[in-house]
C-alpha positions as a Python dict, from the first residue, in 0.01 Angstrom:
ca = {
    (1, 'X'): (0, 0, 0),
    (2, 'X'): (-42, 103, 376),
    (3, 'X'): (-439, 200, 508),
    (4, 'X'): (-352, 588, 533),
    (5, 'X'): (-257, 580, 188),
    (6, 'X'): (-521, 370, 52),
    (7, 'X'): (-813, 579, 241),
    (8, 'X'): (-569, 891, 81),
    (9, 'X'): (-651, 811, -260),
    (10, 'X'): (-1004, 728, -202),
    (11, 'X'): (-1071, 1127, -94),
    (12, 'X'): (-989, 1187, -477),
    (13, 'X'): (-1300, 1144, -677),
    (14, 'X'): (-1200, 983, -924),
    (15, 'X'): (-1067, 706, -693),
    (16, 'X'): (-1334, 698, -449),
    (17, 'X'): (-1519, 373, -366),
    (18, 'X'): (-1271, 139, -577),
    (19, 'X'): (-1204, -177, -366),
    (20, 'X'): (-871, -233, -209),
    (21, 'X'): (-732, -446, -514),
    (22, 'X'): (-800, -104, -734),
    (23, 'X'): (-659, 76, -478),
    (24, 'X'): (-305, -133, -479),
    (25, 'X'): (-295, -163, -848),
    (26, 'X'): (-377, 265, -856),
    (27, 'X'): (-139, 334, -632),
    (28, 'X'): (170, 54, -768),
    (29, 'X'): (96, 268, -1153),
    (30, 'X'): (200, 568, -903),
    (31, 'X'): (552, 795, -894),
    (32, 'X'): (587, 928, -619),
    (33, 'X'): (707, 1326, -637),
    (34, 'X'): (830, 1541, -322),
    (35, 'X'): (901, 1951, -353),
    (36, 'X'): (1036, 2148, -150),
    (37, 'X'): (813, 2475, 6),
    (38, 'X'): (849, 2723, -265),
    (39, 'X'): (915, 2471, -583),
    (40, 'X'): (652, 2371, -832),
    (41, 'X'): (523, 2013, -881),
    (42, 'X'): (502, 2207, -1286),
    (43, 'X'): (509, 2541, -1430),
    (44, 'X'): (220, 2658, -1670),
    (45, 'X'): (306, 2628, -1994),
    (46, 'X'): (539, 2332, -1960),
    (47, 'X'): (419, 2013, -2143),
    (48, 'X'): (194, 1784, -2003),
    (49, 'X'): (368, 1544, -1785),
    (50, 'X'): (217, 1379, -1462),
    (51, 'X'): (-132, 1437, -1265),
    (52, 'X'): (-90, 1422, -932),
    (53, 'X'): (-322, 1351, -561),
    (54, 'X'): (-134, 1537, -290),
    (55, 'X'): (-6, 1332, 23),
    (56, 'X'): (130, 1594, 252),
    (57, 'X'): (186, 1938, 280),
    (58, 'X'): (0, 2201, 65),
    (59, 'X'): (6, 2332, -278),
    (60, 'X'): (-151, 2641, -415),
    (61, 'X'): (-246, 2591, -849),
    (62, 'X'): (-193, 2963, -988),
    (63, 'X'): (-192, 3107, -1331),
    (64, 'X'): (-17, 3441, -1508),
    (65, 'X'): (-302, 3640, -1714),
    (66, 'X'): (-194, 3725, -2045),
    (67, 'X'): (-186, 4098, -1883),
    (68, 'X'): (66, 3999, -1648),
    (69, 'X'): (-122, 3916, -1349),
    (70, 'X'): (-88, 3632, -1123),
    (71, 'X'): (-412, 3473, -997),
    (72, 'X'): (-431, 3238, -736),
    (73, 'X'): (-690, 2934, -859),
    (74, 'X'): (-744, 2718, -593),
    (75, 'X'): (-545, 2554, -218),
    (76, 'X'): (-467, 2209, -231),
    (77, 'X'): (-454, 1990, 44),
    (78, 'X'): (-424, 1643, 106),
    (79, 'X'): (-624, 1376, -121),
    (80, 'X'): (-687, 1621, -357),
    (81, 'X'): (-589, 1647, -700),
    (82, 'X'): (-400, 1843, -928),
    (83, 'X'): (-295, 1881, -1292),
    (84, 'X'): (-610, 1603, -1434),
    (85, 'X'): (-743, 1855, -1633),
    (86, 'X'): (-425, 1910, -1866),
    (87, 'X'): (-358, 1541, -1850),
    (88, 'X'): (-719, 1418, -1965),
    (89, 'X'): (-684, 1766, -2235),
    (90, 'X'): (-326, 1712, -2323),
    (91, 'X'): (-130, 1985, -2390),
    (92, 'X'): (88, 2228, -2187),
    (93, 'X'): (12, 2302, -1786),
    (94, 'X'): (-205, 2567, -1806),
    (95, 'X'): (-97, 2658, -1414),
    (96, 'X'): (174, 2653, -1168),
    (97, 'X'): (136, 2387, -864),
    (98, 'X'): (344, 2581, -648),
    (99, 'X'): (452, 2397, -288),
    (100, 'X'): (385, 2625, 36),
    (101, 'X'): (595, 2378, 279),
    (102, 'X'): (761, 2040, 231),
    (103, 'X'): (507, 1843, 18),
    (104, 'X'): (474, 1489, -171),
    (105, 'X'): (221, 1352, -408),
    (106, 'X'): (162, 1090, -633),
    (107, 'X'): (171, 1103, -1014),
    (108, 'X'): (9, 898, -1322),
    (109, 'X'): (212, 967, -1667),
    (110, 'X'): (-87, 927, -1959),
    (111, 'X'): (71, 591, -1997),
    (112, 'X'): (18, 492, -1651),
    (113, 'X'): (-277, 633, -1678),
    (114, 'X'): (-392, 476, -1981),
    (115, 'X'): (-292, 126, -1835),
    (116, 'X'): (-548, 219, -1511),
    (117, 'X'): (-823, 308, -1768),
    (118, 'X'): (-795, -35, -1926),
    (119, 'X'): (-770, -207, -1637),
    (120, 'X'): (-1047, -2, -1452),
    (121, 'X'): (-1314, 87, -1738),
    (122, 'X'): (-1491, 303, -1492),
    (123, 'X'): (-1196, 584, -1456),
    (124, 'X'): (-1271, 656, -1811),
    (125, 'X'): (-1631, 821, -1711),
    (126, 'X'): (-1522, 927, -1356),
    (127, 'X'): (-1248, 1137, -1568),
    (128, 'X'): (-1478, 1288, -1778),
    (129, 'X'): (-1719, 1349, -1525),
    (130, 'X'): (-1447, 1509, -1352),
    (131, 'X'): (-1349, 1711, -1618),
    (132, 'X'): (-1677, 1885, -1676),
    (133, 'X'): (-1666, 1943, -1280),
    (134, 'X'): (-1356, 2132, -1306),
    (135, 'X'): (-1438, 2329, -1606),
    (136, 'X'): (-1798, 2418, -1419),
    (137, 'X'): (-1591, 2533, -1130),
    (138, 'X'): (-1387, 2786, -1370),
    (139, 'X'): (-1674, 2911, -1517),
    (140, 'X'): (-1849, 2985, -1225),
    (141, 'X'): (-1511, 3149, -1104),
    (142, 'X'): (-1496, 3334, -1445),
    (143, 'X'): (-1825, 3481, -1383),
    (144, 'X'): (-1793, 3551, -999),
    (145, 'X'): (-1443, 3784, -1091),
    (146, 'X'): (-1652, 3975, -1396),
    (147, 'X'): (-1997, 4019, -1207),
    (148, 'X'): (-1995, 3986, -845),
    (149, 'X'): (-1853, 4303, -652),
    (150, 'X'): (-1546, 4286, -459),
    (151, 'X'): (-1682, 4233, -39),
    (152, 'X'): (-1897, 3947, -218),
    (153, 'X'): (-1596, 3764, -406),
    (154, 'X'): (-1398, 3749, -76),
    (155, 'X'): (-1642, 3666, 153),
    (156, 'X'): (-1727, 3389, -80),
    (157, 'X'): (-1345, 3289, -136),
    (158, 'X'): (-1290, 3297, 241),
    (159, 'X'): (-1618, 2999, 273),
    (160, 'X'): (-1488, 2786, 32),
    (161, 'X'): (-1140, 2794, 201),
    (162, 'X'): (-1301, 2708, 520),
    (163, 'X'): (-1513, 2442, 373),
    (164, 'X'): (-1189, 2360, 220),
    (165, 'X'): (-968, 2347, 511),
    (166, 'X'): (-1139, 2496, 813),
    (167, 'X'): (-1082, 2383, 1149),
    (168, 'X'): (-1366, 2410, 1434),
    (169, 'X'): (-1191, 2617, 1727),
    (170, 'X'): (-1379, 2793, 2022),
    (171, 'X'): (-1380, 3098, 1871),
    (172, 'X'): (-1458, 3054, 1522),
    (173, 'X'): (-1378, 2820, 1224),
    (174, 'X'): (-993, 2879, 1127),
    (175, 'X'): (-885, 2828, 782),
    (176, 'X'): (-583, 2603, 799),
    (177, 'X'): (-359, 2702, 550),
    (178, 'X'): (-115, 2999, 543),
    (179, 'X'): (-298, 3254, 404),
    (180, 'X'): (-166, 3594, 325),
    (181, 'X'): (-334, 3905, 202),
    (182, 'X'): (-166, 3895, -131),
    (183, 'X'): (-333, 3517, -156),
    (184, 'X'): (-633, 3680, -53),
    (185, 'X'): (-582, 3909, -336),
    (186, 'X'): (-499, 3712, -614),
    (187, 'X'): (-793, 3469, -484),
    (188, 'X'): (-1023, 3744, -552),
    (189, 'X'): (-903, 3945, -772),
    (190, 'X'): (-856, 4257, -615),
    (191, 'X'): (-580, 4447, -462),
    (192, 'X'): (-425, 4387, -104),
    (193, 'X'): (-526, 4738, -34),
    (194, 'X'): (-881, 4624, -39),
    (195, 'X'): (-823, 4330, 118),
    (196, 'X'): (-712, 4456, 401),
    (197, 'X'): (-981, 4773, 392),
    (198, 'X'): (-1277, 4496, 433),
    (199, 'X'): (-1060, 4238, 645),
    (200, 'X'): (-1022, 4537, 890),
    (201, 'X'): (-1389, 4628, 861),
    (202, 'X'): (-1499, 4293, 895),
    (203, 'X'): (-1250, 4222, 1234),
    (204, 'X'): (-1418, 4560, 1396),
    (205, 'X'): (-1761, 4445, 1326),
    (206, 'X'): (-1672, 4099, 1504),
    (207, 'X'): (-1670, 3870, 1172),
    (208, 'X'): (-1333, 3753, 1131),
    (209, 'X'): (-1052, 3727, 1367),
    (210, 'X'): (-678, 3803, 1147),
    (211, 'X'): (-295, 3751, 1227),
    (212, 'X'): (-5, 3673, 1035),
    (213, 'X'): (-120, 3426, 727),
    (214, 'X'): (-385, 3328, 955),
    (215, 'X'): (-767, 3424, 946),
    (216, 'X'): (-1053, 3293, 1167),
    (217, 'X'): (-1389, 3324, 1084),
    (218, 'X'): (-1563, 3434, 1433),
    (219, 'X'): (-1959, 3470, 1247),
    (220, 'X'): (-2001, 3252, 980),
    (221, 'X'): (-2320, 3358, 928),
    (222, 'X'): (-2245, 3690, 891),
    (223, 'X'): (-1979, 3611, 582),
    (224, 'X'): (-2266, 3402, 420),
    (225, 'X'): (-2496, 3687, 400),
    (226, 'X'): (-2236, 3895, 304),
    (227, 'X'): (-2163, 3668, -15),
    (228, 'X'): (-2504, 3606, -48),
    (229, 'X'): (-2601, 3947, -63),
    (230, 'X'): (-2873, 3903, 253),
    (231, 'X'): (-2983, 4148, 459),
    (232, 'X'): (-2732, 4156, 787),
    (233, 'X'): (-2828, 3910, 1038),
    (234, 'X'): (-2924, 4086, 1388),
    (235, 'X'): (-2775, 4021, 1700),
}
């Protein structure tokens, strides 16, 4: 296993701090899958197959509501990973991992996976661990879409993107990924209308900066009190 893929899997927590002879074994257990932009690494409510760590490109995990609507769960990026819940739960893919460009990753089957845990005692707490995590984050996301109203939800959804995937710039922090309104949307759970009512409203005031798929946050402390609920800061 080459260095950039070894310090690849150790971004993944589940992999993190395992010493280079875990890392070879992890990564020899591995598949290795490539998409192309617009095909799905699976499609919810297929069987359980693989779980997967991202290597390149970016993925977006998304999920039909039993009223029809698509919601957009999370971004994925490289070293992190996708589809551990349904593996560790078995079952059917309860969401898409849909490709936005050209992307590889690799993939444990439960057999390869079971193999690691004997070998590597460990991954069977880190999993669980991990599991709860994930389920936490859901929750919290559950709540946020029933309680929280809709300037709040964005503004938060545009942090954790950044915190995600933002990149320092002289005029802000620029989420690197390709980021429509619809995403926005779907992130949020709201309509593109008001998506682009409060990205407008927030680009006037000297908060974001917008183009095509691309948003820069200009006053990050500004969105934080927004999502926060704070008083405005002063300038």
């Amino acid at each position: 296993m080459t260095r950039p893929a070894s310090e690849l899997l150790e971004k993944f927590d589940l992999f993190a701090d395992r010493d280079a002879g875990a890392l070879v074994a992890i990564a020899a257990a591995a598949l290795t899958r490539r998409v192309e932009a617009g095909d799905a690494f699976f499609v919810q409510g297929e069987p359980t197959a693989c779980f997967y760590v991202l290597s390149k490109g970016r993925a977006r995990l998304t999920q039909v509501t039993p009223d029809g609507q698509q919601v957009v769960v999370r971004f994925i990026t490289p070293g992190e990973g996708f589809g551990i819940v349904a593996s560790l739960a078995g079952g059917d893919y309860p969401l898409t991992a849909e490709a936005l460009e050209p992307a590889e990753a690799y993939g444990w089957d439960g057999e390869a996976f079971k193999g690691l845990m004997a070998a590597h005692p460990e991954l069977a707490s880190r999993s669980m661990a991990l599991l709860a995590s994930r389920m936490r984050e859901f929750q919290d996301r559950n709540r946020e879409l029933a309680t929280e109203r809709v300037e709040r939800r964005i503004a938060r959804a545009l942090l954790r993107l950044a915190g995600q995937s933002g990149v320092r710039e002289s005029g802000g922090v620029r989420i690197d990924l390709p980021l429509s309104r619809q995403d926005l949307a779907e992130l949020s759970g709201t309509t593109v209308f008001t998506v682009s009512r409060l990205l407008s409203g927030w680009e006037a005031a000297g908060i974001v900066g917008t183009g095509r798929k691309r948003i820069v946050i200009r006053r990050p402390h500004d969105l934080v009190a927004i999502a926060e609920d704070l008083p405005p800061a002063t300038h």
